[in-house]
Amino acid sequence: MAEELIVVEGSKEEKYAALFPQLEALMSYESDPVAVMANLSAAIMDTFKFLWVGFYNVVGDKLVLGPFQGPLACTRIAHGKGVCGTAWAEARTLVVPDVEAFPGHIACSSSSRSEIVVPFFKNGAVAGVLDIDSAELDTFDSVDAEWLEKAMTILSEKLSGTPERGEKRDGVVVYCASSSEVPQKYLDAAYEMGELIAKNGFTLVTGGGYRGLMASTIDGALAGKGKVTGVLPHFMLERGWAHEGLTKCIDTPTMHVRKQTMADLSVAAVALPGGIGTLDELCEIMAWSQLKLFPGKVVLVNVDGFFDPLISMFDKMREEGFMRGGEIPVKVVSTPQEAIEYIVG
């Protein structure tokens, strides 16, 4: 099958926004992982013209060179050695502004000045890494990390045999506070939201914590005889923060992958009262909705006017021309009942 890559001009964010659905499409129809990695390497290279883009796969106790674009590279890297081996050992993305300053750096190419390495997984274990090198210092940042982690999440799903994107989902993800030191009315609303999600045949998708509104939504869903999928980054699981009643618990390497996984499992997203973490999740899913990266409905439950100042800010953004198309990409309701009616309607 012939492929045609569309490369847009603009900011790094705009380039990734245009590239990502194409990477997703490249992974959607091809079952051979070598073919997938080859095309991903080429697409990223053609878009950004980096020095080197490619994959290393875990084979025994080494990373072994896979498909790549660029100059000759190291063929085998030991566990915990160099940037790639360290990303494997720590199961996390590494952004290195200056490779010469990285302890134990392995110089596969003397032209490499900065690097980003993103692990991908198979059934929860690191299966390999995506490695990208630049001939310039300080090329990579959180924007690269976020978009590349999204792509590697899809590759991980494919390798693990989990459902492909585009298949039917039955989750409703709820963003809310993990703190219990809040007024009871917010905890009650969270319990009701979880119960309504369950009673309407959806799976509650949540951050999976054992405290706060997060725990109340889980308790409500379980009381409604429903299923709950909790998605927690590994460090939270190590600290024992998972709710004991979760039907399914998904371990992710990073917060970025956590948010992507919750969205991928869901047909709708609901924000209840919360703090900085909730605002982060809400604004990100709104942006994804605006960019057509999240096709589901997005709902803000304004319990007892909690979000009034934020809604006023959204209105000001719209009035001043900062909202694309003049539309705020979220449905504002007052109660959990209104939220579920909008989702099922």
Short mmCIF file of C-alpha atoms in Angstrom, two decimals:
data_model
loop_
_atom_site.label_atom_id
_atom_site.label_comp_id
_atom_site.label_asym_id
_atom_site.label_seq_id
_atom_site.Cartn_x
_atom_site.Cartn_y
_atom_site.Cartn_z
CA MET A 1 0.00 0.00 0.00
CA ALA A 2 1.48 3.37 -1.00
CA GLU A 3 1.62 6.06 1.65
CA GLU A 4 1.64 9.84 1.30
CA LEU A 5 2.76 11.88 4.29
CA ILE A 6 1.27 15.33 4.78
CA VAL A 7 3.75 17.68 6.45
CA VAL A 8 2.43 21.06 7.60
CA GLU A 9 4.33 24.25 8.30
CA GLY A 10 3.99 25.89 11.67
CA SER A 11 4.94 25.39 15.29
CA LYS A 12 6.16 22.13 16.75
CA GLU A 13 2.71 21.61 18.33
CA GLU A 14 0.99 22.16 14.98
CA LYS A 15 3.33 19.73 13.24
CA TYR A 16 2.68 17.03 15.82
CA ALA A 17 -1.08 17.67 15.67
CA ALA A 18 -0.99 17.03 11.92
CA LEU A 19 1.44 14.11 12.16
CA PHE A 20 -0.24 12.19 14.98
CA PRO A 21 -3.38 11.02 13.13
CA GLN A 22 -1.13 9.87 10.30
CA LEU A 23 1.02 7.86 12.71
CA GLU A 24 -2.19 6.43 14.14
CA ALA A 25 -3.34 5.43 10.66
CA LEU A 26 0.01 3.79 9.89
CA MET A 27 -0.43 1.60 12.96
CA SER A 28 -4.09 0.82 12.38
CA TYR A 29 -3.89 -1.58 9.43
CA GLU A 30 -0.41 -3.15 9.56
CA SER A 31 0.13 -6.10 11.88
CA ASP A 32 3.89 -6.56 11.43
CA PRO A 33 5.75 -4.53 14.11
CA VAL A 34 8.90 -4.12 11.99
CA ALA A 35 6.86 -2.57 9.16
CA VAL A 36 5.07 -0.30 11.63
CA MET A 37 8.33 0.89 13.22
CA ALA A 38 9.89 1.49 9.80
CA ASN A 39 7.07 3.74 8.68
CA LEU A 40 6.90 5.58 12.02
CA SER A 41 10.62 6.32 11.80
CA ALA A 42 10.26 7.63 8.26
CA ALA A 43 7.20 9.77 9.06
CA ILE A 44 8.83 11.43 12.06
CA MET A 45 12.06 12.00 10.14
CA ASP A 46 10.27 13.50 7.14
CA THR A 47 8.29 15.84 9.38
CA PHE A 48 11.07 17.15 11.60
CA LYS A 49 14.35 16.34 9.77
CA PHE A 50 16.05 15.15 12.96
CA LEU A 51 19.53 13.60 12.83
CA TRP A 52 18.33 10.09 13.71
CA VAL A 53 14.96 8.45 14.36
CA GLY A 54 14.58 4.79 15.13
CA PHE A 55 13.73 1.91 17.41
CA TYR A 56 15.58 -0.44 19.70
CA ASN A 57 13.82 -3.64 20.78
CA VAL A 58 14.39 -5.58 23.99
CA VAL A 59 16.03 -8.93 23.19
CA GLY A 60 17.13 -10.75 26.33
CA ASP A 61 19.34 -8.43 28.36
CA LYS A 62 20.07 -6.01 25.49
CA LEU A 63 18.38 -3.42 23.34
CA VAL A 64 18.88 -4.47 19.73
CA LEU A 65 18.75 -2.02 16.84
CA GLY A 66 15.51 -2.04 14.86
CA PRO A 67 14.14 0.04 11.95
CA PHE A 68 15.61 3.55 11.74
CA GLN A 69 16.29 6.60 9.59
CA GLY A 70 19.69 8.27 9.76
CA PRO A 71 23.40 7.45 10.02
CA LEU A 72 24.81 4.13 11.23
CA ALA A 73 23.97 3.38 14.85
CA CYS A 74 24.95 1.19 17.77
CA THR A 75 23.50 -2.28 17.27
CA ARG A 76 23.26 -3.38 20.92
CA ILE A 77 22.85 -1.41 24.15
CA ALA A 78 23.00 -2.93 27.62
CA HIS A 79 20.27 -2.50 30.24
CA GLY A 80 20.80 0.72 32.17
CA LYS A 81 23.56 1.99 29.84
CA GLY A 82 23.41 5.29 27.98
CA VAL A 83 20.20 7.23 27.43
CA CYS A 84 18.36 4.33 25.75
CA GLY A 85 19.39 1.74 28.32
CA THR A 86 18.47 4.09 31.18
CA ALA A 87 15.03 4.84 29.70
CA TRP A 88 14.52 1.07 29.48
CA ALA A 89 15.68 0.47 33.06
CA GLU A 90 13.58 3.31 34.49
CA ALA A 91 10.59 2.70 32.16
CA ARG A 92 10.18 6.40 31.48
CA THR A 93 10.79 9.04 28.86
CA LEU A 94 14.13 10.80 29.01
CA VAL A 95 14.66 14.27 27.49
CA VAL A 96 18.39 15.08 27.29
CA PRO A 97 19.28 18.70 26.32
CA ASP A 98 23.01 17.90 26.02
CA VAL A 99 24.04 14.28 25.49
CA GLU A 100 27.62 15.01 26.53
CA ALA A 101 26.37 15.93 29.99
CA PHE A 102 24.45 12.66 30.41
CA PRO A 103 26.34 10.21 32.66
CA GLY A 104 27.51 7.20 30.68
CA HIS A 105 26.36 8.57 27.34
CA ILE A 106 27.03 6.17 24.45
CA ALA A 107 28.22 8.12 21.41
CA CYS A 108 26.72 6.19 18.48
CA SER A 109 27.19 9.31 16.35
CA SER A 110 29.53 12.22 17.07
CA SER A 111 26.96 14.53 15.43
CA SER A 112 24.32 13.90 18.10
CA ARG A 113 23.93 16.80 20.54
CA SER A 114 20.52 16.26 22.19
CA GLU A 115 18.16 13.30 22.47
CA ILE A 116 14.75 12.03 23.52
CA VAL A 117 14.01 8.38 24.28
CA VAL A 118 10.45 7.10 24.78
CA PRO A 119 9.81 3.50 25.92
CA PHE A 120 6.98 1.37 24.57
CA PHE A 121 5.46 -1.63 26.31
CA LYS A 122 4.08 -5.10 25.79
CA ASN A 123 1.76 -6.42 28.50
CA GLY A 124 3.15 -3.97 31.04
CA ALA A 125 6.86 -4.62 30.40
CA VAL A 126 9.19 -2.41 28.36
CA ALA A 127 9.43 -3.94 24.87
CA GLY A 128 11.77 -1.33 23.42
CA VAL A 129 12.37 2.38 22.95
CA LEU A 130 11.85 5.05 20.33
CA ASP A 131 15.13 6.98 20.10
CA ILE A 132 15.44 10.40 18.42
CA ASP A 133 18.68 12.38 18.13
CA SER A 134 19.24 15.97 17.03
CA ALA A 135 22.38 17.67 15.75
CA GLU A 136 21.42 20.72 17.83
CA LEU A 137 21.49 21.24 21.59
CA ASP A 138 18.24 21.42 23.60
CA THR A 139 15.96 20.36 20.72
CA PHE A 140 13.40 18.35 22.71
CA ASP A 141 10.95 19.35 25.42
CA SER A 142 7.62 18.41 27.01
CA VAL A 143 5.78 18.93 23.71
CA ASP A 144 7.85 16.21 22.04
CA ALA A 145 7.48 13.96 25.08
CA GLU A 146 3.70 14.29 25.20
CA TRP A 147 3.05 13.61 21.50
CA LEU A 148 5.59 10.82 21.19
CA GLU A 149 4.24 9.12 24.32
CA LYS A 150 0.79 9.20 22.75
CA ALA A 151 2.16 7.45 19.67
CA MET A 152 4.01 4.87 21.76
CA THR A 153 0.83 4.21 23.75
CA ILE A 154 -0.86 3.09 20.52
CA LEU A 155 2.14 0.94 19.60
CA SER A 156 2.05 -0.59 23.10
CA GLU A 157 -1.64 -1.41 22.69
CA LYS A 158 -0.90 -3.07 19.36
CA LEU A 159 1.93 -5.17 20.76
CA SER A 160 -0.12 -6.14 23.81
CA GLY A 161 -3.12 -7.21 21.78
CA THR A 162 -5.42 -4.68 23.47
CA PRO A 163 -8.38 -3.27 21.52
CA GLU A 164 -7.43 -1.00 18.68
CA ARG A 165 -8.57 2.59 18.57
CA GLY A 166 -11.79 2.93 16.63
CA GLU A 167 -13.34 -0.13 18.28
CA LYS A 168 -16.33 0.37 20.54
CA ARG A 169 -15.51 1.77 23.99
CA ASP A 170 -17.87 1.82 26.95
CA GLY A 171 -16.01 4.05 29.40
CA VAL A 172 -16.84 7.43 30.85
CA VAL A 173 -13.76 9.05 32.32
CA VAL A 174 -14.29 11.29 35.34
CA TYR A 175 -11.77 13.93 36.38
CA CYS A 176 -12.09 15.12 39.97
CA ALA A 177 -10.30 15.87 43.24
CA SER A 178 -8.25 13.30 45.10
CA SER A 179 -8.59 15.30 48.29
CA SER A 180 -11.12 14.32 50.97
CA GLU A 181 -10.79 17.63 52.81
CA VAL A 182 -13.62 19.21 50.85
CA PRO A 183 -17.32 19.97 51.54
CA GLN A 184 -19.59 16.91 51.63
CA LYS A 185 -21.77 18.24 48.78
CA TYR A 186 -18.93 17.61 46.32
CA LEU A 187 -18.31 14.10 47.59
CA ASP A 188 -22.04 13.39 47.28
CA ALA A 189 -22.11 14.65 43.69
CA ALA A 190 -19.15 12.43 42.83
CA TYR A 191 -20.88 9.37 44.34
CA GLU A 192 -24.01 10.14 42.32
CA MET A 193 -21.98 10.56 39.13
CA GLY A 194 -20.33 7.18 39.58
CA GLU A 195 -23.63 5.49 40.35
CA LEU A 196 -25.34 7.02 37.30
CA ILE A 197 -22.47 5.97 35.02
CA ALA A 198 -22.83 2.38 36.22
CA LYS A 199 -26.63 2.28 36.06
CA ASN A 200 -26.53 3.53 32.46
CA GLY A 201 -24.29 0.66 31.35
CA PHE A 202 -20.96 2.47 31.15
CA THR A 203 -17.65 1.56 32.75
CA LEU A 204 -16.30 4.23 35.07
CA VAL A 205 -12.76 5.19 34.02
CA THR A 206 -10.89 7.02 36.72
CA GLY A 207 -7.52 7.93 38.14
CA GLY A 208 -8.17 5.09 40.58
CA GLY A 209 -7.30 6.78 43.86
CA TYR A 210 -8.59 5.69 47.26
CA ARG A 211 -9.39 9.20 48.57
CA GLY A 212 -11.51 12.23 47.75
CA LEU A 213 -14.07 12.65 45.00
CA MET A 214 -12.16 10.04 43.03
CA ALA A 215 -12.93 7.41 45.66
CA SER A 216 -16.54 8.60 45.90
CA THR A 217 -17.12 8.09 42.17
CA ILE A 218 -15.67 4.58 42.47
CA ASP A 219 -17.85 3.79 45.48
CA GLY A 220 -20.91 5.06 43.62
CA ALA A 221 -20.17 2.99 40.53
CA LEU A 222 -19.64 -0.15 42.59
CA ALA A 223 -22.90 0.51 44.49
CA GLY A 224 -24.59 0.75 41.08
CA LYS A 225 -23.24 -2.74 40.24
CA GLY A 226 -20.92 -1.32 37.61
CA LYS A 227 -17.32 -1.82 36.53
CA VAL A 228 -14.46 0.53 37.37
CA THR A 229 -11.16 0.83 35.51
CA GLY A 230 -8.48 2.71 37.42
CA VAL A 231 -5.46 4.08 35.55
CA LEU A 232 -2.48 4.95 37.72
CA PRO A 233 1.15 5.78 36.92
CA HIS A 234 3.57 3.28 38.42
CA PHE A 235 4.86 5.59 41.15
CA MET A 236 1.33 5.96 42.54
CA LEU A 237 0.86 2.21 42.64
CA GLU A 238 4.17 1.88 44.48
CA ARG A 239 2.87 4.31 47.11
CA GLY A 240 -0.33 2.31 47.58
CA TRP A 241 -2.70 4.97 46.29
CA ALA A 242 -5.02 2.63 44.35
CA HIS A 243 -8.62 2.07 45.48
CA GLU A 244 -9.09 -1.53 46.61
CA GLY A 245 -12.42 -1.94 44.78
CA LEU A 246 -11.16 -1.39 41.24
CA THR A 247 -12.47 -3.92 38.75
CA LYS A 248 -9.34 -3.41 36.65
CA CYS A 249 -6.14 -1.51 37.42
CA ILE A 250 -3.89 -0.29 34.60
CA ASP A 251 -0.26 0.56 35.39
CA THR A 252 1.23 3.31 33.18
CA PRO A 253 4.81 4.60 33.05
CA THR A 254 3.98 8.32 33.13
CA MET A 255 1.21 10.83 33.80
CA HIS A 256 1.01 11.61 30.07
CA VAL A 257 0.37 7.97 29.24
CA ARG A 258 -2.15 7.80 32.08
CA LYS A 259 -4.24 10.60 30.58
CA GLN A 260 -4.00 9.18 27.08
CA THR A 261 -5.04 5.74 28.29
CA MET A 262 -8.08 7.10 30.16
CA ALA A 263 -9.19 8.99 27.06
CA ASP A 264 -8.65 5.96 24.80
CA LEU A 265 -10.95 3.86 26.99
CA SER A 266 -13.77 6.41 27.02
CA VAL A 267 -16.69 7.62 24.95
CA ALA A 268 -17.18 10.70 27.12
CA ALA A 269 -15.29 12.78 29.67
CA VAL A 270 -16.74 14.43 32.78
CA ALA A 271 -15.08 16.99 35.04
CA LEU A 272 -16.27 17.38 38.64
CA PRO A 273 -14.90 19.88 41.18
CA GLY A 274 -11.20 19.53 41.80
CA GLY A 275 -7.86 21.28 41.96
CA ILE A 276 -4.88 21.81 39.67
CA GLY A 277 -4.79 18.19 38.49
CA THR A 278 -8.46 18.30 37.52
CA LEU A 279 -8.01 21.57 35.64
CA ASP A 280 -5.05 20.08 33.80
CA GLU A 281 -7.10 17.06 32.73
CA LEU A 282 -10.14 19.15 31.80
CA CYS A 283 -8.20 21.64 29.68
CA GLU A 284 -6.26 18.89 27.95
CA ILE A 285 -9.37 16.90 27.00
CA MET A 286 -11.01 20.13 25.79
CA ALA A 287 -7.99 20.79 23.59
CA TRP A 288 -8.06 17.21 22.29
CA SER A 289 -11.76 17.59 21.54
CA GLN A 290 -11.09 20.82 19.65
CA LEU A 291 -8.31 19.13 17.66
CA LYS A 292 -10.55 16.10 16.94
CA LEU A 293 -8.19 13.83 18.89
CA PHE A 294 -10.98 12.93 21.32
CA PRO A 295 -14.30 12.23 19.56
CA GLY A 296 -16.43 11.86 22.69
CA LYS A 297 -18.58 14.34 24.59
CA VAL A 298 -16.90 16.56 27.21
CA VAL A 299 -18.96 17.70 30.19
CA LEU A 300 -18.27 20.12 33.04
CA VAL A 301 -20.49 19.54 36.09
CA ASN A 302 -20.75 22.91 37.81
CA VAL A 303 -21.80 21.64 41.26
CA ASP A 304 -23.26 24.52 43.30
CA GLY A 305 -21.48 27.07 41.10
CA PHE A 306 -18.00 25.72 41.86
CA PHE A 307 -16.72 26.41 38.33
CA ASP A 308 -18.38 29.84 37.88
CA PRO A 309 -15.05 31.76 37.79
CA LEU A 310 -13.62 29.31 35.25
CA ILE A 311 -16.72 29.50 33.08
CA SER A 312 -16.45 33.29 33.16
CA MET A 313 -12.85 32.95 31.98
CA PHE A 314 -13.97 30.68 29.15
CA ASP A 315 -16.61 33.23 28.18
CA LYS A 316 -13.98 35.98 28.12
CA MET A 317 -11.74 33.83 25.92
CA ARG A 318 -14.63 33.38 23.51
CA GLU A 319 -15.57 37.07 23.53
CA GLU A 320 -11.96 38.09 22.86
CA GLY A 321 -11.57 35.62 19.99
CA PHE A 322 -9.40 33.02 21.72
CA MET A 323 -11.81 30.09 21.28
CA ARG A 324 -11.54 28.39 17.89
CA GLY A 325 -14.77 28.84 15.98
CA GLY A 326 -16.22 30.88 18.82
CA GLU A 327 -17.26 27.70 20.64
CA ILE A 328 -16.25 26.54 24.12
CA PRO A 329 -15.42 22.81 23.69
CA VAL A 330 -17.27 21.63 26.80
CA LYS A 331 -20.92 21.24 27.79
CA VAL A 332 -21.66 22.94 31.12
CA VAL A 333 -24.33 21.35 33.32
CA SER A 334 -25.29 21.72 36.97
CA THR A 335 -25.85 18.17 38.16
CA PRO A 336 -24.64 14.62 37.54
CA GLN A 337 -28.13 13.74 36.27
CA GLU A 338 -27.89 16.43 33.57
CA ALA A 339 -24.42 15.15 32.69
CA ILE A 340 -25.56 11.58 32.12
CA GLU A 341 -28.60 12.74 30.15
CA TYR A 342 -26.30 14.70 27.83
CA ILE A 343 -23.97 11.73 27.42
CA VAL A 344 -26.70 9.21 26.57
CA GLY A 345 -28.79 11.67 24.58
#
